Coordinates of C-alpha atoms in Angstrom, one line a residue:
X1 CA 102.2 115.6 121.3
X2 CA 106.0 115.6 121.9
X3 CA 107.7 118.2 119.5
X4 CA 109.0 116.6 116.4
X5 CA 111.7 117.7 113.9
X6 CA 111.2 117.1 110.3
X7 CA 114.2 117.5 107.9
X8 CA 112.8 119.2 104.7
X9 CA 114.9 118.5 101.8
X10 CA 114.4 121.1 99.0
X11 CA 114.5 120.2 95.4
X12 CA 114.1 121.5 91.9
X13 CA 111.5 123.0 89.4
X14 CA 108.0 121.7 90.0
X15 CA 109.2 119.4 92.7
X16 CA 110.1 122.3 95.0
X17 CA 106.7 123.9 94.2
X18 CA 104.9 120.9 95.2
X19 CA 106.9 120.5 98.4
X20 CA 105.9 123.9 99.4
X21 CA 102.2 122.8 99.0
X22 CA 102.7 119.9 101.4
X23 CA 104.4 121.9 103.9
X24 CA 101.5 124.3 103.8
X25 CA 99.2 121.4 104.7
X26 CA 101.7 120.2 107.6
X27 CA 102.0 123.6 109.1
X28 CA 101.1 123.7 112.9
X29 CA 98.5 126.4 112.2
X30 CA 96.6 123.7 110.2
X31 CA 97.5 120.5 112.0
X32 CA 97.8 121.9 115.6
X33 CA 101.0 119.5 115.7
X34 CA 104.2 120.8 117.4
X35 CA 106.5 120.3 114.4
X36 CA 109.8 122.2 113.6
X37 CA 111.0 122.1 110.0
X38 CA 114.7 122.0 109.5
X39 CA 115.5 122.8 105.8
X40 CA 118.2 121.7 103.6
X41 CA 118.7 123.0 99.9
X42 CA 119.1 119.8 97.7
X43 CA 118.6 121.7 94.5
X44 CA 120.8 120.7 91.7
X45 CA 122.7 124.1 92.0
X46 CA 123.5 123.7 95.5
X47 CA 124.4 120.1 95.1
X48 CA 127.1 121.1 92.6
X49 CA 128.3 124.1 94.8
X50 CA 128.8 121.9 97.8
X51 CA 130.0 118.8 95.9
X52 CA 127.0 116.8 97.4
X53 CA 128.1 117.7 101.0
X54 CA 124.6 119.2 101.6
X55 CA 123.1 115.8 100.6
X56 CA 125.4 114.1 103.5
X57 CA 124.3 116.8 105.9
X58 CA 120.7 116.3 105.4
X59 CA 121.0 112.6 105.7
X60 CA 122.8 112.8 109.0
X61 CA 120.4 115.4 110.2
X62 CA 117.4 113.0 109.2
X63 CA 118.9 110.1 111.0
X64 CA 119.2 112.3 114.2
X65 CA 115.6 113.4 113.9
X66 CA 114.1 110.4 112.5
X67 CA 111.8 112.1 109.8
X68 CA 112.3 113.8 106.6
X69 CA 110.3 114.9 103.7
X70 CA 111.9 115.3 100.2
X71 CA 111.1 117.3 96.9
X72 CA 111.8 115.8 93.5
X73 CA 115.3 116.7 92.3
X74 CA 117.0 116.9 89.0
X75 CA 119.5 114.0 88.3
X76 CA 122.0 115.4 85.8
X77 CA 122.9 113.0 82.8
X78 CA 126.6 114.0 82.6
X79 CA 129.1 111.4 83.8
X80 CA 131.2 112.7 86.8
X81 CA 128.3 115.2 87.8
X82 CA 126.7 115.1 91.2
X83 CA 124.0 112.5 90.2
X84 CA 121.0 111.6 92.1
X85 CA 121.0 112.4 95.9
X86 CA 118.8 109.4 96.5
X87 CA 121.8 106.8 96.9
X88 CA 123.5 109.1 99.3
X89 CA 120.3 109.5 101.3
X90 CA 119.6 105.9 101.5
X91 CA 123.0 104.9 102.5
X92 CA 123.3 107.8 105.1
X93 CA 120.2 106.8 107.0
X94 CA 120.8 103.0 106.5
X95 CA 117.7 102.8 104.5
X96 CA 116.4 99.3 104.2
X97 CA 113.0 99.4 102.2
X98 CA 111.2 101.6 99.8
X99 CA 107.4 101.3 100.1
X100 CA 105.0 102.7 97.4
X101 CA 101.3 102.2 97.6
X102 CA 98.9 102.5 94.8
X103 CA 95.3 103.2 95.3
X104 CA 92.3 104.3 93.4
X105 CA 91.8 108.1 92.8
X106 CA 88.2 109.2 92.6
X107 CA 87.3 109.9 89.1
X108 CA 90.2 108.2 87.5
X109 CA 89.7 105.0 85.9
X110 CA 92.0 102.0 86.9
X111 CA 92.5 98.7 85.1
X112 CA 89.4 96.6 85.2
X113 CA 89.2 94.7 88.5
X114 CA 91.6 97.0 90.5
X115 CA 90.0 98.1 93.7
X116 CA 91.9 97.8 96.6
X117 CA 95.4 99.3 97.4
X118 CA 98.5 97.5 96.4
X119 CA 101.9 98.3 98.3
X120 CA 105.1 97.2 96.8
X121 CA 108.0 96.9 99.4
X122 CA 111.2 96.6 97.8
X123 CA 114.8 96.6 98.7
X124 CA 116.3 100.2 99.2
X125 CA 119.9 99.1 98.6
X126 CA 122.0 96.6 96.9
X127 CA 121.0 94.1 94.0
X128 CA 121.3 95.5 90.5
X129 CA 122.0 99.1 91.8
X130 CA 125.6 99.8 92.8
X131 CA 126.7 96.6 91.4
X132 CA 130.3 96.3 89.9
X133 CA 130.3 96.3 86.2
X134 CA 132.9 95.6 83.5
X135 CA 133.5 94.3 80.1
X136 CA 136.2 91.9 78.5
X137 CA 137.1 91.0 75.0
X138 CA 136.4 92.8 71.7
X139 CA 133.9 92.6 68.8
X140 CA 131.3 89.9 69.0
X141 CA 133.4 88.1 71.7
X142 CA 133.0 91.1 74.0
X143 CA 131.5 90.1 77.3
X144 CA 129.8 92.2 79.9
X145 CA 129.9 91.2 83.6
X146 CA 128.1 92.5 86.8
X147 CA 128.5 91.3 90.3
X148 CA 125.5 92.0 92.5
X149 CA 124.9 91.3 96.2
X150 CA 122.1 91.2 98.8
X151 CA 122.3 90.7 102.4
X152 CA 120.3 88.8 104.8
X153 CA 119.8 91.8 107.1
X154 CA 118.0 93.7 104.2
X155 CA 116.1 90.7 103.1
X156 CA 114.8 90.2 106.7
X157 CA 113.8 93.9 106.8
X158 CA 111.8 93.5 103.6
X159 CA 110.1 90.3 104.8
X160 CA 109.3 91.7 108.2
X161 CA 108.0 95.0 107.2
X162 CA 105.8 93.4 104.3
X163 CA 103.8 91.5 107.0
X164 CA 103.7 94.6 109.2
X165 CA 102.2 96.6 106.2
X166 CA 99.9 93.6 105.1
X167 CA 98.4 93.6 108.7
X168 CA 97.9 97.3 108.6
X169 CA 96.2 96.9 105.3
X170 CA 94.4 93.9 106.0
X171 CA 96.2 92.5 102.9
X172 CA 97.8 89.5 101.5
X173 CA 101.6 89.2 101.2
X174 CA 101.8 88.2 97.5
X175 CA 104.6 87.5 95.0
X176 CA 108.3 87.1 95.5
X177 CA 111.7 86.6 93.9
X178 CA 112.7 84.2 91.1
X179 CA 113.9 81.6 93.7
X180 CA 113.5 78.6 91.3
X181 CA 116.1 79.9 89.1
X182 CA 118.4 81.6 91.7
X183 CA 118.0 79.6 94.9
X184 CA 121.1 81.0 96.5
X185 CA 120.9 84.6 95.5
X186 CA 117.2 85.3 95.1
X187 CA 116.4 82.4 97.4
X188 CA 117.6 84.3 100.5
X189 CA 114.8 86.8 100.1
X190 CA 112.3 83.8 99.7
X191 CA 113.8 82.3 103.0
X192 CA 113.2 85.3 104.8
X193 CA 109.6 85.6 103.6
X194 CA 108.9 82.2 104.7
X195 CA 110.4 82.9 108.0
X196 CA 108.2 85.9 108.5
X197 CA 105.2 84.0 107.4
X198 CA 105.7 81.3 110.0
X199 CA 105.9 84.1 112.6
X200 CA 102.7 85.8 111.4
X201 CA 100.2 82.9 110.7
X202 CA 97.4 85.5 111.0
X203 CA 98.4 87.3 107.8
X204 CA 97.7 85.6 104.4
X205 CA 100.7 84.7 102.4
X206 CA 100.8 83.6 98.7
X207 CA 104.5 83.4 97.3
X208 CA 104.7 83.7 93.6
X209 CA 107.7 83.9 91.3
X210 CA 108.3 87.4 89.9
X211 CA 107.1 86.7 86.2
X212 CA 104.0 85.0 87.6
X213 CA 103.3 88.0 89.9
X214 CA 103.4 90.5 86.9
X215 CA 100.9 88.3 85.1
X216 CA 98.6 87.6 88.2
X217 CA 98.6 91.4 88.8
X218 CA 96.8 91.9 85.6
X219 CA 94.0 89.5 86.7
X220 CA 93.8 91.0 90.1
X221 CA 90.1 91.1 91.3
X222 CA 90.5 93.8 93.8
X223 CA 92.1 92.1 97.0
X224 CA 94.6 94.4 98.8
X225 CA 98.2 93.3 98.3
X226 CA 101.7 93.7 99.7
X227 CA 104.3 92.6 97.3
X228 CA 107.8 92.0 98.7
X229 CA 110.6 92.5 95.9
X230 CA 114.4 92.7 95.3
X231 CA 115.6 96.3 94.4
X232 CA 115.4 96.0 90.6
X233 CA 112.2 94.0 90.6
X234 CA 110.6 96.4 92.9
X235 CA 111.7 99.5 90.9
X236 CA 109.9 98.1 87.8
X237 CA 106.7 96.7 89.8
X238 CA 106.2 100.1 91.5
X239 CA 105.9 101.8 88.1
X240 CA 103.5 99.2 86.9
X241 CA 101.4 99.1 90.0
X242 CA 101.0 102.9 90.2
X243 CA 100.0 103.1 86.8
X244 CA 97.6 100.3 87.1
X245 CA 95.5 102.9 89.1
X246 CA 95.6 105.3 86.1
X247 CA 97.8 107.8 87.6
X248 CA 100.8 108.1 90.0
X249 CA 99.2 111.1 91.4
X250 CA 97.6 109.3 94.4
X251 CA 100.7 107.7 95.6
X252 CA 103.4 108.4 98.2
X253 CA 106.8 106.9 98.5
X254 CA 108.5 106.1 101.7
X255 CA 112.3 105.2 102.6
X256 CA 112.4 103.4 105.9
X257 CA 115.4 102.6 108.0
X258 CA 114.8 100.0 111.1
X259 CA 116.2 99.6 114.4
X260 CA 117.4 96.2 115.6
X261 CA 114.0 94.8 116.2
X262 CA 112.9 96.1 112.7
X263 CA 110.8 99.0 114.0
X264 CA 110.9 102.0 111.8
X265 CA 113.6 104.3 113.1
X266 CA 113.9 106.8 110.3
X267 CA 111.5 107.5 107.6
X268 CA 111.8 109.8 104.4
X269 CA 108.6 110.7 102.7
X270 CA 108.4 112.0 99.0
X271 CA 106.4 111.7 95.9
X272 CA 107.2 109.0 93.3
X273 CA 107.0 111.5 90.4
X274 CA 109.8 113.8 89.0
X275 CA 110.5 117.6 88.6
X276 CA 108.1 117.9 85.7
X277 CA 109.9 121.0 84.3
X278 CA 107.2 121.6 81.5
X279 CA 104.7 122.4 84.4
X280 CA 107.1 124.6 86.4
X281 CA 105.8 128.0 87.5
X282 CA 102.2 127.5 85.8
X283 CA 100.2 126.5 88.8
X284 CA 98.8 123.4 87.2
X285 CA 100.8 120.4 88.8
X286 CA 98.9 118.1 91.1
X287 CA 100.3 118.3 94.6
X288 CA 98.3 115.3 95.8
X289 CA 101.2 112.8 96.0
X290 CA 103.5 115.3 98.1
X291 CA 100.5 116.0 100.4
X292 CA 99.8 112.5 100.8
X293 CA 103.6 111.8 101.5
X294 CA 103.3 114.3 104.4
X295 CA 100.3 112.6 105.7
X296 CA 102.1 109.2 105.7
X297 CA 105.1 110.7 107.6
X298 CA 102.9 111.6 110.4
X299 CA 101.7 108.0 110.8
X300 CA 105.1 107.2 111.9
X301 CA 105.1 109.7 114.7
X302 CA 103.7 107.1 117.1
X303 CA 101.2 109.6 118.5
X304 CA 97.4 109.4 118.6
X305 CA 97.0 113.1 117.6
X306 CA 99.4 112.8 114.6
X307 CA 97.5 109.7 113.4
X308 CA 94.2 111.8 113.5
X309 CA 95.8 114.4 111.5
X310 CA 97.3 111.8 109.1
X311 CA 93.8 110.5 108.5
X312 CA 92.4 113.9 108.0
X313 CA 94.8 114.8 105.4
X314 CA 94.2 111.4 103.5
X315 CA 90.4 111.9 103.7
X316 CA 90.2 115.6 102.9
X317 CA 92.7 115.0 99.8
X318 CA 90.2 112.2 98.3
X319 CA 87.0 114.1 99.4
X320 CA 88.1 117.2 97.7
X321 CA 88.5 115.1 94.2
X322 CA 85.2 113.3 94.7
X323 CA 83.4 116.6 95.0
X324 CA 85.1 118.2 92.0
X325 CA 88.4 119.9 93.0
X326 CA 90.8 118.4 90.4
X327 CA 93.8 119.5 88.8
X328 CA 94.1 119.2 85.1
X329 CA 95.7 115.9 85.1
X330 CA 92.6 114.4 86.7
X331 CA 90.4 116.2 84.3
X332 CA 89.8 119.2 86.2
X333 CA 90.6 122.9 86.2
X334 CA 91.7 123.6 89.6
X335 CA 95.2 125.2 90.1
X336 CA 98.0 123.8 92.5
X337 CA 97.5 126.2 95.2
X338 CA 93.7 126.2 95.0
X339 CA 93.8 122.5 95.4
X340 CA 95.8 122.7 98.5
X341 CA 93.7 125.5 99.8
X342 CA 90.8 123.1 99.6
X343 CA 92.4 120.4 101.3
X344 CA 93.4 122.8 104.2
X345 CA 89.9 123.9 104.5
X346 CA 88.8 120.3 104.8
X347 CA 91.6 119.4 107.2
X348 CA 90.8 122.2 109.5
X349 CA 87.0 121.5 109.5
X350 CA 87.6 117.8 110.2
X351 CA 90.1 118.3 113.1
X352 CA 87.6 120.9 114.6
X353 CA 84.6 118.6 114.4
X354 CA 86.5 115.5 115.7
X355 CA 87.7 117.3 118.6
X356 CA 84.1 118.0 119.7
X357 CA 83.5 114.3 119.5
X358 CA 86.6 113.0 121.5

């Protein structure tokens, strides 16, 4: 495989601990892949010390290399503080979509009827986030206003990637915005979804209003789904979908920027969970989501060997859980490092066996 450089964005508390576990799995001594890791310290302390310049530097580096993996970071609540680095990273790489995939975790009971994976593909920018807000008037006559925007370019990116993801998963593109109430604003995404559907007649397409999407998800009968969404809708849907599978531990989150042909150009992988300060330093946190984030990143290397390693990591992680290697949140007693040790052992075994069958 041609050498790849992955930008590593360090974080805070348990987020940083779990990042290190994922990097142990991605180490060339385990995977056999020629990967160089370029580290940036995005801890709250360093973001404050650099007034967020370190975040801008990481985004620039990630855009140059095309790949990044990020630990969970603390977002301070005080107004005027450095805030969350996510908005800076999304803007810095021209991120278009965020994709999160819920899947069954062996030994964890999902909602009845939930069997196949469900991916939520949401806008990474615009919509309710970053909107201009203000108030006018006083007392009970006070009014609050917000101006939101979406672009056709981002809508097209969400639509195009939704069908790419659905073909990859053998899934149905399902759901959509509230285009009946908002034909001008939310209707733009619906127009792009219809356009993408016409281009991809081999992919099943079932448009639904966002409220119906929520209701029908709870009556799902196990069919794999890809749900395209506006930024705010997708944020809420992601939390719902991941929890439908009983735990967010089995899901990775990907931020993707596209080239002019809507091919992935820059990909940042992370876990959807936070820094879990109550678990910090106790060797009990579940590294599964961060490990799967690393595996997902490899699948975008456009290399057969990297694809094989990605599959080995996914299989090894799930097989370890099936055979009883589980952290406390999954009903077991395995420590964080011990869980990773078992995944590494299985990955090495798979890759060695598969090499003899090539």
